[in-house]
Amino acid sequence: MHEAYGVTHLLNATVQIETIAAYDDYLFLGTRQGSLLMYSCNFNRETQKYELQILQLLKTFSKKPIQQIEVIPEDKLLICLTDNVVSIHNISGVNISLAQTFEDTKGASLFAIARKSATSLSGAQNSVVQLCVAVRRKLLLYYGKNGEFKKHLFDFTVADVPKVLAYGKQYLCVGFKGEYTMFDLTSRNPEELFPTSSSKSQEPTIAKYSETSFLLGRDNTSVLVEEVDEEEIKKTMKEKEASNKEPSFLLGRDKTSVPVEEEIKKIAIKKTIKWKDAPVAVVWDEPFLLGLLQDNKVVVQTVEPSLFIQELCEINKARLMYRCKRGFVYVASVGQVWCINSVDVETQRNQLLKDKQFQIAIDLTNLSECSEEEKKQTVRHIQMLFAMELFDSKEYAKSMKEFIKLNTDPSEVIKLFPELDNKPGSENNKKLQGKDLENALNALISYLVELRLNIGKKSDGESSKDDGPSQRNSAQQLELIDTTLLKCYLQTNDAMVAPLLRLNNCRLEEAERTLLHHGKHSELIILYQFKGQHTKALQLLRDQAKQPDSSLKGYNRTKNYLQQLGAENLNLIFKFSDWILKEHPEEGLKIFTEDMAEVENLPRPKVLDFLLREHESLVIPYLEHIIHKWNDTNSCFHDALIRMYREKITDKKANTTEEELQHIKAKLVAFLEKSTHYTPEMVILHFPNDTLFEERAIILGKLGRHEQALVIYVQILGDVERAIRYCETVGEKCTDKNVDVYVILMRILMNPEQNTSLVGPLSNVQKHPNCKKPDLETALSILEKHSDKISPLKALSVLPDEVPLSRLKHFLSHALSNQLTVKRRTQVLKGLLYAEHTQVQEMKRYHESKSLVINDYNVCGVCKKRFGNQSAFVRYPTGEVVHYSCRLDK
């Protein structure tokens, strides 16, 4: 290891040294003869050594040996235990003078202090000192503020005489002859820890490690004990309840580890530090632990990590060790004093970096006296070296955690993985393989995922400006991260490739090259899709569709892709749907008819035009879908469907079977009857004159040309029943009371030769043989069945005079009954209206009888203005009056 400290001999005393204390550049020696010596310790640049210069010598300071001394630099006070009494001395003047004696400490054996700084309500900083004095089996507590001490209201009674004392944050640590105990300063409850030693000869030792932790001597070990934070206690209790197990600690004993069962307490045993022999004294000089051993050596170790650093052998029969300040420790025997001072930080750091002890180098740098900026830069450099060392040592996960802490540029980390470069010739740079490569890639994945999450959080917390440099930098980093993740997943877990590509941050060219290199065509389609490279995606899908061993074989992926493109990519849809429509017409048509928002929102006129030009056979299925499934009411589509039906029926060249023709004809008739959105005046212009008479009759009916429609049914088709159903349909729908289709039908039946409704080419059409003679029976049957819908006068005008009245009895009686019903209804209605009129008149007279006086004090309830002489006003039933113009606002 390296040299952390150097040793300088300071003094050969002519007295017997009993105790030492120090602060800054001052050293105090208490002797067995009762004298007190004060020295200044300075560094001689010529000799490059520390030297002592005596400042005061008080030979008669005490008549008895000085047992213990401590200095309170903030208050310039010296606390002294001599003749088994504690006293306070002022060291601020030329001479050291007595300030206070604690008479109730008579019989004291040792004391301990804790120095703190407190802020008063006025904002002033006060020096606060806690003092604990061991008097036989009692612990007396004192409280000092700005040099004045007062006794606490309570004290402790303990089981034995304390040998060592030390203050913590909430606890007082006490070492007895047989064991260590922690006393809660609030509740005074004891927490027993463990025995001080396996042999009765060793004395207990306590060294402060931090404000809340201690190093307790046990045989040849120092046990690190820490006060547990309340939140950690609650967490531990929950864990204990969950596991129902008692936590245990391993306490080092000689070369073995002894389990110590520990209940859920406020004290935790963290770890043990082993020594060659049981130390006489231990001090913590961050980041090193110094132990004064019985063989006249000072051993230097670290706690985290636990390492042996150095052994200092130039010390003879030392028994006292006192830390004055960081990097400066005094060691004393009965007659000699040495100082142990730390070697220059830079010198230590260089050696530590050679030895790859990075954490110690960081700790030393943080404790150095250089500027904060220099510390920050140096620590970052060390951490980077540490991360690289971890990587080279194949501790990839730990290495990546360090890179995260350092916020390292991801490009620098990715350079450590030449295996991810799929460019030609890069194989020569590869240094990882097998299990090492797998572990390294998994660690890199965790690093990149966490880094990606951090970038996302940072972006959310900033005010977003699309053109800002920070936004551009984040976008570039995300591109690099996702592209590298893609390469990692392809080598470790290709199931994660597709979800990653949907994040749309990979670099297109590099990701494209990588996916092709691994033959990942399906994933390449996802990349293209989310990068908006639809042409490339569709070309690849078309090329792979007929490859027998391809994962993209067939038309489904292309169909699904096209269905998601939307109206803005309509030309692409037309271009790449063509081959599917030719090879798989029914499935291909789903590109334009699937129940998806993107498909439904395609511009239907353009789709229809495309199908008419390129795939006419699919026009009818397409129109049927958008009209019947999507309920499109556009008259253009309804007209087009009728036209396509008509052309399909009349096309002589089409290779259509009779059954197919009848099916299409039935669909055309049904559509003409049910649809209300085609334009009959346009549709009828293109219908042939020598066929499709039923269809023409339906269209004529839509145009209100009922006589022509009925003539076609009766005289051309010879279907009187169909004509009667037509009349029934018109009677239900027609709102024109002057239209009496039944009378028209009766006239056609009674005068077949005189009808002139068939004009133009239709007049030359061969008439049906059943309609050449008048059909009186059918006319009378219509009259009887539909008498309530036929005007008596119009019906009688059509019938010949020779028709017996007996044949008309039913019709006439029914017609007369209807007329009487109408008359009675009219009379009742007249009476009701007259009664209502009378009521209204009565109400009018009542309201007109009310008088209203308006004077200059009346104001409008809406505008709050007075009523002028010419004002028009409105009075409400409540009596409120407003201007006529304000009534709407009211």
PDB file of N, CA, C and O in Angstrom, residues 62-105:
ATOM      1  N   SER A  62      -2.004  21.367  39.996  1.00  0.00           N
ATOM      2  CA  SER A  62      -2.754  20.483  40.885  1.00  0.00           C
ATOM      3  C   SER A  62      -1.778  19.771  41.806  1.00  0.00           C
ATOM      4  O   SER A  62      -0.625  19.519  41.450  1.00  0.00           O
ATOM      5  N   LYS A  63      -2.276  19.446  42.995  1.00  0.00           N
ATOM      6  CA  LYS A  63      -1.454  18.694  43.932  1.00  0.00           C
ATOM      7  C   LYS A  63      -1.468  17.212  43.651  1.00  0.00           C
ATOM      8  O   LYS A  63      -0.664  16.466  44.184  1.00  0.00           O
ATOM      9  N   LYS A  64      -2.462  16.793  42.831  1.00  0.00           N
ATOM     10  CA  LYS A  64      -2.616  15.379  42.490  1.00  0.00           C
ATOM     11  C   LYS A  64      -2.431  15.198  40.983  1.00  0.00           C
ATOM     12  O   LYS A  64      -2.449  16.157  40.206  1.00  0.00           O
ATOM     13  N   PRO A  65      -2.238  13.952  40.551  1.00  0.00           N
ATOM     14  CA  PRO A  65      -2.113  13.715  39.108  1.00  0.00           C
ATOM     15  C   PRO A  65      -3.329  14.238  38.338  1.00  0.00           C
ATOM     16  O   PRO A  65      -4.466  14.191  38.805  1.00  0.00           O
ATOM     17  N   ILE A  66      -3.028  14.762  37.158  1.00  0.00           N
ATOM     18  CA  ILE A  66      -4.098  15.227  36.271  1.00  0.00           C
ATOM     19  C   ILE A  66      -4.590  14.007  35.488  1.00  0.00           C
ATOM     20  O   ILE A  66      -3.862  13.440  34.673  1.00  0.00           O
ATOM     21  N   GLN A  67      -5.817  13.613  35.771  1.00  0.00           N
ATOM     22  CA  GLN A  67      -6.338  12.349  35.207  1.00  0.00           C
ATOM     23  C   GLN A  67      -6.830  12.496  33.760  1.00  0.00           C
ATOM     24  O   GLN A  67      -6.683  11.588  32.951  1.00  0.00           O
ATOM     25  N   GLN A  68      -7.459  13.626  33.458  1.00  0.00           N
ATOM     26  CA  GLN A  68      -8.028  13.798  32.108  1.00  0.00           C
ATOM     27  C   GLN A  68      -8.203  15.281  31.831  1.00  0.00           C
ATOM     28  O   GLN A  68      -8.563  16.052  32.721  1.00  0.00           O
ATOM     29  N   ILE A  69      -7.923  15.696  30.592  1.00  0.00           N
ATOM     30  CA  ILE A  69      -8.176  17.077  30.176  1.00  0.00           C
ATOM     31  C   ILE A  69      -8.835  17.088  28.799  1.00  0.00           C
ATOM     32  O   ILE A  69      -8.638  16.183  27.985  1.00  0.00           O
ATOM     33  N   GLU A  70      -9.656  18.128  28.580  1.00  0.00           N
ATOM     34  CA  GLU A  70     -10.278  18.350  27.262  1.00  0.00           C
ATOM     35  C   GLU A  70     -10.364  19.847  27.037  1.00  0.00           C
ATOM     36  O   GLU A  70     -10.507  20.628  27.992  1.00  0.00           O
ATOM     37  N   VAL A  71     -10.287  20.269  25.791  1.00  0.00           N
ATOM     38  CA  VAL A  71     -10.319  21.684  25.445  1.00  0.00           C
ATOM     39  C   VAL A  71     -11.607  21.990  24.693  1.00  0.00           C
ATOM     40  O   VAL A  71     -12.051  21.215  23.843  1.00  0.00           O
ATOM     41  N   ILE A  72     -12.202  23.161  25.032  1.00  0.00           N
ATOM     42  CA  ILE A  72     -13.356  23.684  24.280  1.00  0.00           C
ATOM     43  C   ILE A  72     -12.859  24.945  23.577  1.00  0.00           C
ATOM     44  O   ILE A  72     -12.890  26.046  24.149  1.00  0.00           O
ATOM     45  N   PRO A  73     -12.375  24.834  22.348  1.00  0.00           N
ATOM     46  CA  PRO A  73     -11.732  25.983  21.682  1.00  0.00           C
ATOM     47  C   PRO A  73     -12.670  27.161  21.499  1.00  0.00           C
ATOM     48  O   PRO A  73     -12.235  28.315  21.610  1.00  0.00           O
ATOM     49  N   GLU A  74     -13.950  26.887  21.212  1.00  0.00           N
ATOM     50  CA  GLU A  74     -14.888  27.977  20.949  1.00  0.00           C
ATOM     51  C   GLU A  74     -15.018  28.924  22.142  1.00  0.00           C
ATOM     52  O   GLU A  74     -15.192  30.138  21.955  1.00  0.00           O
ATOM     53  N   ASP A  75     -14.944  28.367  23.348  1.00  0.00           N
ATOM     54  CA  ASP A  75     -15.095  29.179  24.556  1.00  0.00           C
ATOM     55  C   ASP A  75     -13.769  29.420  25.272  1.00  0.00           C
ATOM     56  O   ASP A  75     -13.751  30.033  26.360  1.00  0.00           O
ATOM     57  N   LYS A  76     -12.686  28.940  24.684  1.00  0.00           N
ATOM     58  CA  LYS A  76     -11.364  29.077  25.303  1.00  0.00           C
ATOM     59  C   LYS A  76     -11.362  28.545  26.728  1.00  0.00           C
ATOM     60  O   LYS A  76     -10.920  29.177  27.683  1.00  0.00           O
ATOM     61  N   LEU A  77     -11.857  27.313  26.856  1.00  0.00           N
ATOM     62  CA  LEU A  77     -11.951  26.679  28.165  1.00  0.00           C
ATOM     63  C   LEU A  77     -11.216  25.353  28.161  1.00  0.00           C
ATOM     64  O   LEU A  77     -11.147  24.669  27.139  1.00  0.00           O
ATOM     65  N   LEU A  78     -10.711  24.989  29.315  1.00  0.00           N
ATOM     66  CA  LEU A  78     -10.064  23.705  29.522  1.00  0.00           C
ATOM     67  C   LEU A  78     -10.818  22.985  30.633  1.00  0.00           C
ATOM     68  O   LEU A  78     -10.978  23.523  31.734  1.00  0.00           O
ATOM     69  N   ILE A  79     -11.302  21.786  30.337  1.00  0.00           N
ATOM     70  CA  ILE A  79     -11.959  20.973  31.349  1.00  0.00           C
ATOM     71  C   ILE A  79     -10.929  19.998  31.898  1.00  0.00           C
ATOM     72  O   ILE A  79     -10.254  19.289  31.129  1.00  0.00           O
ATOM     73  N   CYS A  80     -10.830  19.945  33.195  1.00  0.00           N
ATOM     74  CA  CYS A  80      -9.781  19.137  33.824  1.00  0.00           C
ATOM     75  C   CYS A  80     -10.371  18.258  34.924  1.00  0.00           C
ATOM     76  O   CYS A  80     -11.223  18.689  35.707  1.00  0.00           O
ATOM     77  N   LEU A  81      -9.901  17.006  34.965  1.00  0.00           N
ATOM     78  CA  LEU A  81     -10.237  16.084  36.041  1.00  0.00           C
ATOM     79  C   LEU A  81      -8.956  15.782  36.819  1.00  0.00           C
ATOM     80  O   LEU A  81      -8.037  15.147  36.289  1.00  0.00           O
ATOM     81  N   THR A  82      -8.935  16.264  38.032  1.00  0.00           N
ATOM     82  CA  THR A  82      -7.786  16.010  38.891  1.00  0.00           C
ATOM     83  C   THR A  82      -8.257  15.889  40.323  1.00  0.00           C
ATOM     84  O   THR A  82      -9.225  16.541  40.730  1.00  0.00           O
ATOM     85  N   ASP A  83      -7.594  15.059  41.076  1.00  0.00           N
ATOM     86  CA  ASP A  83      -8.007  14.801  42.462  1.00  0.00           C
ATOM     87  C   ASP A  83      -9.464  14.373  42.511  1.00  0.00           C
ATOM     88  O   ASP A  83     -10.202  14.713  43.421  1.00  0.00           O
ATOM     89  N   ASN A  84      -9.893  13.666  41.441  1.00  0.00           N
ATOM     90  CA  ASN A  84     -11.253  13.126  41.312  1.00  0.00           C
ATOM     91  C   ASN A  84     -12.349  14.188  41.370  1.00  0.00           C
ATOM     92  O   ASN A  84     -13.484  13.937  41.780  1.00  0.00           O
ATOM     93  N   VAL A  85     -12.008  15.414  40.906  1.00  0.00           N
ATOM     94  CA  VAL A  85     -12.988  16.509  40.804  1.00  0.00           C
ATOM     95  C   VAL A  85     -12.818  17.178  39.438  1.00  0.00           C
ATOM     96  O   VAL A  85     -11.691  17.387  38.979  1.00  0.00           O
ATOM     97  N   VAL A  86     -13.951  17.556  38.835  1.00  0.00           N
ATOM     98  CA  VAL A  86     -13.925  18.219  37.530  1.00  0.00           C
ATOM     99  C   VAL A  86     -13.985  19.714  37.731  1.00  0.00           C
ATOM    100  O   VAL A  86     -14.796  20.223  38.536  1.00  0.00           O
ATOM    101  N   SER A  87     -13.123  20.435  36.985  1.00  0.00           N
ATOM    102  CA  SER A  87     -13.110  21.891  37.064  1.00  0.00           C
ATOM    103  C   SER A  87     -12.943  22.480  35.666  1.00  0.00           C
ATOM    104  O   SER A  87     -12.478  21.819  34.745  1.00  0.00           O
ATOM    105  N   ILE A  88     -13.350  23.767  35.556  1.00  0.00           N
ATOM    106  CA  ILE A  88     -13.266  24.487  34.289  1.00  0.00           C
ATOM    107  C   ILE A  88     -12.223  25.585  34.445  1.00  0.00           C
ATOM    108  O   ILE A  88     -12.225  26.325  35.443  1.00  0.00           O
ATOM    109  N   HIS A  89     -11.318  25.709  33.421  1.00  0.00           N
ATOM    110  CA  HIS A  89     -10.251  26.706  33.453  1.00  0.00           C
ATOM    111  C   HIS A  89     -10.303  27.561  32.201  1.00  0.00           C
ATOM    112  O   HIS A  89     -10.578  27.057  31.095  1.00  0.00           O
ATOM    113  N   ASN A  90     -10.023  28.842  32.397  1.00  0.00           N
ATOM    114  CA  ASN A  90     -10.020  29.799  31.291  1.00  0.00           C
ATOM    115  C   ASN A  90      -8.622  29.850  30.702  1.00  0.00           C
ATOM    116  O   ASN A  90      -7.649  30.097  31.407  1.00  0.00           O
ATOM    117  N   ILE A  91      -8.515  29.652  29.377  1.00  0.00           N
ATOM    118  CA  ILE A  91      -7.201  29.664  28.717  1.00  0.00           C
ATOM    119  C   ILE A  91      -7.081  30.816  27.729  1.00  0.00           C
ATOM    120  O   ILE A  91      -6.182  30.823  26.877  1.00  0.00           O
ATOM    121  N   SER A  92      -7.978  31.799  27.841  1.00  0.00           N
ATOM    122  CA  SER A  92      -7.965  32.900  26.877  1.00  0.00           C
ATOM    123  C   SER A  92      -6.931  33.968  27.230  1.00  0.00           C
ATOM    124  O   SER A  92      -6.478  34.695  26.359  1.00  0.00           O
ATOM    125  N   GLY A  93      -6.564  34.065  28.493  1.00  0.00           N
ATOM    126  CA  GLY A  93      -5.616  35.099  28.903  1.00  0.00           C
ATOM    127  C   GLY A  93      -4.176  34.635  28.837  1.00  0.00           C
ATOM    128  O   GLY A  93      -3.836  33.595  28.267  1.00  0.00           O
ATOM    129  N   VAL A  94      -3.330  35.457  29.470  1.00  0.00           N
ATOM    130  CA  VAL A  94      -1.907  35.116  29.498  1.00  0.00           C
ATOM    131  C   VAL A  94      -1.679  33.886  30.353  1.00  0.00           C
ATOM    132  O   VAL A  94      -0.899  32.993  30.006  1.00  0.00           O
ATOM    133  N   ASN A  95      -2.406  33.803  31.454  1.00  0.00           N
ATOM    134  CA  ASN A  95      -2.290  32.663  32.355  1.00  0.00           C
ATOM    135  C   ASN A  95      -3.572  31.843  32.335  1.00  0.00           C
ATOM    136  O   ASN A  95      -4.660  32.353  32.053  1.00  0.00           O
ATOM    137  N   ILE A  96      -3.440  30.601  32.652  1.00  0.00           N
ATOM    138  CA  ILE A  96      -4.591  29.707  32.742  1.00  0.00           C
ATOM    139  C   ILE A  96      -5.175  29.858  34.126  1.00  0.00           C
ATOM    140  O   ILE A  96      -4.497  29.615  35.127  1.00  0.00           O
ATOM    141  N   SER A  97      -6.448  30.254  34.194  1.00  0.00           N
ATOM    142  CA  SER A  97      -7.075  30.546  35.490  1.00  0.00           C
ATOM    143  C   SER A  97      -8.296  29.670  35.699  1.00  0.00           C
ATOM    144  O   SER A  97      -8.969  29.260  34.751  1.00  0.00           O
ATOM    145  N   LEU A  98      -8.596  29.401  36.977  1.00  0.00           N
ATOM    146  CA  LEU A  98      -9.740  28.588  37.351  1.00  0.00           C
ATOM    147  C   LEU A  98     -11.024  29.390  37.153  1.00  0.00           C
ATOM    148  O   LEU A  98     -11.128  30.525  37.612  1.00  0.00           O
ATOM    149  N   ALA A  99     -12.008  28.787  36.478  1.00  0.00           N
ATOM    150  CA  ALA A  99     -13.282  29.463  36.238  1.00  0.00           C
ATOM    151  C   ALA A  99     -14.404  28.857  37.061  1.00  0.00           C
ATOM    152  O   ALA A  99     -15.273  29.567  37.563  1.00  0.00           O
ATOM    153  N   GLN A 100     -14.409  27.529  37.218  1.00  0.00           N
ATOM    154  CA  GLN A 100     -15.527  26.889  37.915  1.00  0.00           C
ATOM    155  C   GLN A 100     -15.095  25.503  38.364  1.00  0.00           C
ATOM    156  O   GLN A 100     -14.374  24.791  37.656  1.00  0.00           O
ATOM    157  N   THR A 101     -15.560  25.137  39.551  1.00  0.00           N
ATOM    158  CA  THR A 101     -15.318  23.787  40.065  1.00  0.00           C
ATOM    159  C   THR A 101     -16.653  23.133  40.354  1.00  0.00           C
ATOM    160  O   THR A 101     -17.523  23.732  40.989  1.00  0.00           O
ATOM    161  N   PHE A 102     -16.811  21.906  39.886  1.00  0.00           N
ATOM    162  CA  PHE A 102     -18.048  21.164  40.108  1.00  0.00           C
ATOM    163  C   PHE A 102     -17.877  20.343  41.391  1.00  0.00           C
ATOM    164  O   PHE A 102     -17.341  19.223  41.369  1.00  0.00           O
ATOM    165  N   GLU A 103     -18.348  20.904  42.495  1.00  0.00           N
ATOM    166  CA  GLU A 103     -18.136  20.271  43.787  1.00  0.00           C
ATOM    167  C   GLU A 103     -18.836  18.917  43.894  1.00  0.00           C
ATOM    168  O   GLU A 103     -18.359  18.004  44.584  1.00  0.00           O
ATOM    169  N   ASP A 104     -19.965  18.784  43.197  1.00  0.00           N
ATOM    170  CA  ASP A 104     -20.714  17.524  43.318  1.00  0.00           C
ATOM    171  C   ASP A 104     -20.101  16.406  42.491  1.00  0.00           C
ATOM    172  O   ASP A 104     -20.660  15.317  42.393  1.00  0.00           O
ATOM    173  N   THR A 105     -18.947  16.685  41.837  1.00  0.00           N
ATOM    174  CA  THR A 105     -18.284  15.621  41.070  1.00  0.00           C
ATOM    175  C   THR A 105     -17.175  14.949  41.887  1.00  0.00           C
ATOM    176  O   THR A 105     -16.355  14.217  41.309  1.00  0.00           O
TER     177      THR A 105
END
